[in-house]
mmCIF file of N, CA and C in Angstrom:
data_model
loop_
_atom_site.group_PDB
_atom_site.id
_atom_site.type_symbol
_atom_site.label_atom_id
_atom_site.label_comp_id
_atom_site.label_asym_id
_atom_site.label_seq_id
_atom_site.Cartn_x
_atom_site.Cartn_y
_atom_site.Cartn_z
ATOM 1 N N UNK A 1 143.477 103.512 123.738
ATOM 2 C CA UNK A 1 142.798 102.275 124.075
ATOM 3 C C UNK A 1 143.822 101.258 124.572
ATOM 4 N N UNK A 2 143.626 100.322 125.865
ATOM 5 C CA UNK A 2 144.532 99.654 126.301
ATOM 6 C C UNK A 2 144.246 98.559 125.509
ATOM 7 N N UNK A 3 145.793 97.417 125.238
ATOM 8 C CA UNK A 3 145.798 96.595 124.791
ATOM 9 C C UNK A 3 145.272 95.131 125.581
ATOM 10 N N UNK A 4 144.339 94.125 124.978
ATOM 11 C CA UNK A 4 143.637 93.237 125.959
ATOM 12 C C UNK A 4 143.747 92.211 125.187
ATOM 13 N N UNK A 5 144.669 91.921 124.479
ATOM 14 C CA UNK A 5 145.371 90.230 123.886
ATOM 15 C C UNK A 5 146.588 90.564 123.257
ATOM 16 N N UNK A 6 147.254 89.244 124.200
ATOM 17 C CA UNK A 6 148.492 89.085 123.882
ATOM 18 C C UNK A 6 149.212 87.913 123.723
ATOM 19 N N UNK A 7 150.467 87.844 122.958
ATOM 20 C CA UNK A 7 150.292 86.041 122.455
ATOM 21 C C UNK A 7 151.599 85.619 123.737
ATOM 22 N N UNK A 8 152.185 86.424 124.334
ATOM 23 C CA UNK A 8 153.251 86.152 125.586
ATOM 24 C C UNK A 8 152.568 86.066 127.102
ATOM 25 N N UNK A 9 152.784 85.393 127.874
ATOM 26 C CA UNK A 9 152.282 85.627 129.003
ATOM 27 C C UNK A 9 152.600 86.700 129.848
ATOM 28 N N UNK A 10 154.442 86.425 129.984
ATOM 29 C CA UNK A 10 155.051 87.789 130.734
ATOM 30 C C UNK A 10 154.654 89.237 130.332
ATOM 31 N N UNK A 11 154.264 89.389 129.241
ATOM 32 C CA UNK A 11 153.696 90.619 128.886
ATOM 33 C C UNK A 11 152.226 90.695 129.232
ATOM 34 N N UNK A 12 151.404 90.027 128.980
ATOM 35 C CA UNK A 12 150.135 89.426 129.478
ATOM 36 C C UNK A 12 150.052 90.146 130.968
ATOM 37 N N UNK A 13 151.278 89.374 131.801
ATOM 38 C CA UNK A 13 151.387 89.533 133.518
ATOM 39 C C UNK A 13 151.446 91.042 133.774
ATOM 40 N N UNK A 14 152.390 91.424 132.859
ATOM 41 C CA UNK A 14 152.739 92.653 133.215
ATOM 42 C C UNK A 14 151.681 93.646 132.987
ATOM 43 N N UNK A 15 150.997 93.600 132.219
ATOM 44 C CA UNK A 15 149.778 94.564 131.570
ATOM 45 C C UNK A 15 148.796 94.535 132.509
ATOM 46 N N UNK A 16 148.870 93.012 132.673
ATOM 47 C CA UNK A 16 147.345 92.770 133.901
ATOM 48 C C UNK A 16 147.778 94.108 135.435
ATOM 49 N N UNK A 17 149.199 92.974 135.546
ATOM 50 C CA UNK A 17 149.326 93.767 137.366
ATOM 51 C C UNK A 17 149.355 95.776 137.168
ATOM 52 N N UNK A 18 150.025 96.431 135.910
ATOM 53 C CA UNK A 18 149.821 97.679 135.712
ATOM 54 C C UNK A 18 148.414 97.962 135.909
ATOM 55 N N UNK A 19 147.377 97.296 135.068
ATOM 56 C CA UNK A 19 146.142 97.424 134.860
ATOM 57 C C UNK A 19 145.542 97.831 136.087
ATOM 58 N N UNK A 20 145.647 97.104 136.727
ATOM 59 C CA UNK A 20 145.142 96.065 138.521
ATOM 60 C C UNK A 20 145.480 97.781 139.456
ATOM 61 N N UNK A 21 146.967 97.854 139.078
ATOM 62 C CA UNK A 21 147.251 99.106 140.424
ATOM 63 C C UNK A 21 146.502 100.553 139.467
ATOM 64 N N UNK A 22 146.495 100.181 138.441
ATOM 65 C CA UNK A 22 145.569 101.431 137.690
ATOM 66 C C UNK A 22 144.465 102.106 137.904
ATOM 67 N N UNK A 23 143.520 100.572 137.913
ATOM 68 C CA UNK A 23 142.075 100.588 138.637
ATOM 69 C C UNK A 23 142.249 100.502 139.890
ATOM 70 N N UNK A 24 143.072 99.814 140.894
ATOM 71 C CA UNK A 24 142.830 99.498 142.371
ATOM 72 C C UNK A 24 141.536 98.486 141.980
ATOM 73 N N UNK A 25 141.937 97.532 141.541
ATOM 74 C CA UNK A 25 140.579 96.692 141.401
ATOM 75 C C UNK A 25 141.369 95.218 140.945
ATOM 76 N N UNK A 26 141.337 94.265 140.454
ATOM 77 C CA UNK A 26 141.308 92.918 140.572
ATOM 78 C C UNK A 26 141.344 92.370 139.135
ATOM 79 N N UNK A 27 142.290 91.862 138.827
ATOM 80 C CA UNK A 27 142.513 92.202 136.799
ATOM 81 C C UNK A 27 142.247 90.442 136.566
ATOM 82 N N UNK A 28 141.270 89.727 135.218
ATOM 83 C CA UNK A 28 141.320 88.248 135.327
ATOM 84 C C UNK A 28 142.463 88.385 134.089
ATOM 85 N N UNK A 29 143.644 87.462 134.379
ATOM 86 C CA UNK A 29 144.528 87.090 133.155
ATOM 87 C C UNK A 29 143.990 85.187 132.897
ATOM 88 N N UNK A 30 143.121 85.366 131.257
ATOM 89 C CA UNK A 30 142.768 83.926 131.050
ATOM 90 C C UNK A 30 143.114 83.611 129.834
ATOM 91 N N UNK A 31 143.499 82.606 129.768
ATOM 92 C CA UNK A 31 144.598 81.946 128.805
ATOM 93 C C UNK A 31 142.828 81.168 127.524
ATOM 94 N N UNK A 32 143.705 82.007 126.160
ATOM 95 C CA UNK A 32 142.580 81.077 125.176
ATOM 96 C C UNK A 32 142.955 80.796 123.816
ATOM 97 N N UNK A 33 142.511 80.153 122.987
ATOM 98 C CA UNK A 33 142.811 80.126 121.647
ATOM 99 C C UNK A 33 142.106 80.201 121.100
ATOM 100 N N UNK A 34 142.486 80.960 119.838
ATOM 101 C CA UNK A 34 141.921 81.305 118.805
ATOM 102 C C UNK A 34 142.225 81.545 117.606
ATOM 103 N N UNK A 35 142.062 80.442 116.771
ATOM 104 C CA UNK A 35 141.919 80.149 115.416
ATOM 105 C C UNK A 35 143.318 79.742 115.636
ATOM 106 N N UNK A 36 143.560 78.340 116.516
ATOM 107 C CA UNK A 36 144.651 77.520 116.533
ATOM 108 C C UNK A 36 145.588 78.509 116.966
ATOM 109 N N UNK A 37 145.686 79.903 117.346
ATOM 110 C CA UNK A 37 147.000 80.108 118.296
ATOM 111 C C UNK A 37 146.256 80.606 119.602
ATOM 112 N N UNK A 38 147.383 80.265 120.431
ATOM 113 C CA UNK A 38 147.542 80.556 122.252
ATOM 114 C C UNK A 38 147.880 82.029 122.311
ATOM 115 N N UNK A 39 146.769 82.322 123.414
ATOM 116 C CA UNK A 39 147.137 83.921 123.840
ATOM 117 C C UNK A 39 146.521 84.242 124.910
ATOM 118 N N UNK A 40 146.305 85.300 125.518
ATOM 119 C CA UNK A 40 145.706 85.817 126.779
ATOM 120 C C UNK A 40 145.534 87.028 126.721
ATOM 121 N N UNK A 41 143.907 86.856 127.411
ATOM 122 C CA UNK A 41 143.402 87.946 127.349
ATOM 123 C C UNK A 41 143.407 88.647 128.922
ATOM 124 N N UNK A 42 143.329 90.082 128.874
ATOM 125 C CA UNK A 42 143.480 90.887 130.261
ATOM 126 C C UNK A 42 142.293 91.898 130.514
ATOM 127 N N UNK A 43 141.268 91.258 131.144
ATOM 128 C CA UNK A 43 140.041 92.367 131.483
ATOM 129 C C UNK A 43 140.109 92.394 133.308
ATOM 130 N N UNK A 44 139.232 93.398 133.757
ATOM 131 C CA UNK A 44 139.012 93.394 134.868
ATOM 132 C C UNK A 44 138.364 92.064 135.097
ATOM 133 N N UNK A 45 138.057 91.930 136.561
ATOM 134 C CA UNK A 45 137.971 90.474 137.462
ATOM 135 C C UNK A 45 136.218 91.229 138.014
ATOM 136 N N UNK A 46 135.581 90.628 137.018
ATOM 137 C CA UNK A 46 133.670 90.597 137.603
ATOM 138 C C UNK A 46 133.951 89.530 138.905
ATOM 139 N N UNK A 47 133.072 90.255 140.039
ATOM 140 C CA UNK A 47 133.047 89.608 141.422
ATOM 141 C C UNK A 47 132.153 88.353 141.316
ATOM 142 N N UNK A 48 130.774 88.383 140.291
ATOM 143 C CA UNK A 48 129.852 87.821 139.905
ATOM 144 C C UNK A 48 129.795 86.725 139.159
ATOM 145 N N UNK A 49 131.015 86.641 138.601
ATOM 146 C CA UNK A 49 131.538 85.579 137.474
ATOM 147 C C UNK A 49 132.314 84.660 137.461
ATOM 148 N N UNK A 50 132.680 83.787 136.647
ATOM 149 C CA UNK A 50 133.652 82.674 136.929
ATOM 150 C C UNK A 50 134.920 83.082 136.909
ATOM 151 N N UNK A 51 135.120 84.047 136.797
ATOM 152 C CA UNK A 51 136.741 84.970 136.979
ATOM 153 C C UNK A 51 137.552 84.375 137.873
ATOM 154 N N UNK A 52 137.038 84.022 139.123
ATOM 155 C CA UNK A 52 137.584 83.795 140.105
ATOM 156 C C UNK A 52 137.775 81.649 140.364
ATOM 157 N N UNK A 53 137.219 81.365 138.887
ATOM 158 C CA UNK A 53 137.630 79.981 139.145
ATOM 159 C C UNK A 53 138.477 79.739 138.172
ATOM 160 N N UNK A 54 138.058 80.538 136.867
ATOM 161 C CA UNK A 54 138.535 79.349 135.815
ATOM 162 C C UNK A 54 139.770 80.848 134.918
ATOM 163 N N UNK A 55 139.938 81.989 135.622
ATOM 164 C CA UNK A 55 141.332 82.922 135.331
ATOM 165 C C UNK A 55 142.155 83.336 136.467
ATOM 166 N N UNK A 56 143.154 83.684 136.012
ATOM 167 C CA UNK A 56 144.175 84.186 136.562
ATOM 168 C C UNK A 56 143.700 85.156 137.370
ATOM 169 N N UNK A 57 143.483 85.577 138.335
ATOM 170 C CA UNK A 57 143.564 86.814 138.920
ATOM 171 C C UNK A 57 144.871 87.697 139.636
ATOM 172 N N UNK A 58 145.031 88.794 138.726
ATOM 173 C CA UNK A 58 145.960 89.368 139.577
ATOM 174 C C UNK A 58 145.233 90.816 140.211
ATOM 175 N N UNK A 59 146.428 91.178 141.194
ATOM 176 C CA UNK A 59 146.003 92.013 142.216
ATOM 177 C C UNK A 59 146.681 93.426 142.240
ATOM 178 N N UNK A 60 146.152 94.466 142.532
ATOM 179 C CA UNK A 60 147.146 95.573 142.821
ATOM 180 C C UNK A 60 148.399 95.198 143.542
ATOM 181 N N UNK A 61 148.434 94.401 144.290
ATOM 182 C CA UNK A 61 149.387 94.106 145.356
ATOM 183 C C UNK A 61 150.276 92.876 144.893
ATOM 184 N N UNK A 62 150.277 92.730 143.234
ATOM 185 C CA UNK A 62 151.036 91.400 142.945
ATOM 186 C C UNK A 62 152.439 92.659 142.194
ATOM 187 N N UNK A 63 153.718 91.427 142.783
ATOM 188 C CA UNK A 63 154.794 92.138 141.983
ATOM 189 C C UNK A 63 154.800 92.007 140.439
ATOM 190 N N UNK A 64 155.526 92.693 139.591
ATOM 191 C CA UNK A 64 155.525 92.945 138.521
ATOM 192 C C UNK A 64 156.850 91.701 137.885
#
């Protein structure tokens, strides 16, 4: 099972853009808290959703 929260970003980045060239698909990295600590979560990027306003999107084509 892949890991989908993390309390670092650079690791965060890195998981997403692996993710991204994994699927060939469009990964949202969005920053949240919970229960007073900061972290980020890494799911695929819904075309349909606010993915594309209010997360990170990375790309197959982003460097690592």
């Amino acid at each position: 099972m892949r890991q989908t929260r993390f309390t670092d970003w650079k690791e965060a980045h890195i998981a997403a853009v692996e993710y991204a060239r994994e699927c060939n698909h469009d990964v949202a990295l969005r920053k949240t808290k919970e229960y007073g600590r900061t972290g980020y979560n890494v799911n695929l990027a819904s075309r349909n959703d606010s993915d594309y306003t209010l997360a990170e999107i990375v790309r197959p084509s982003d460097p690592l």
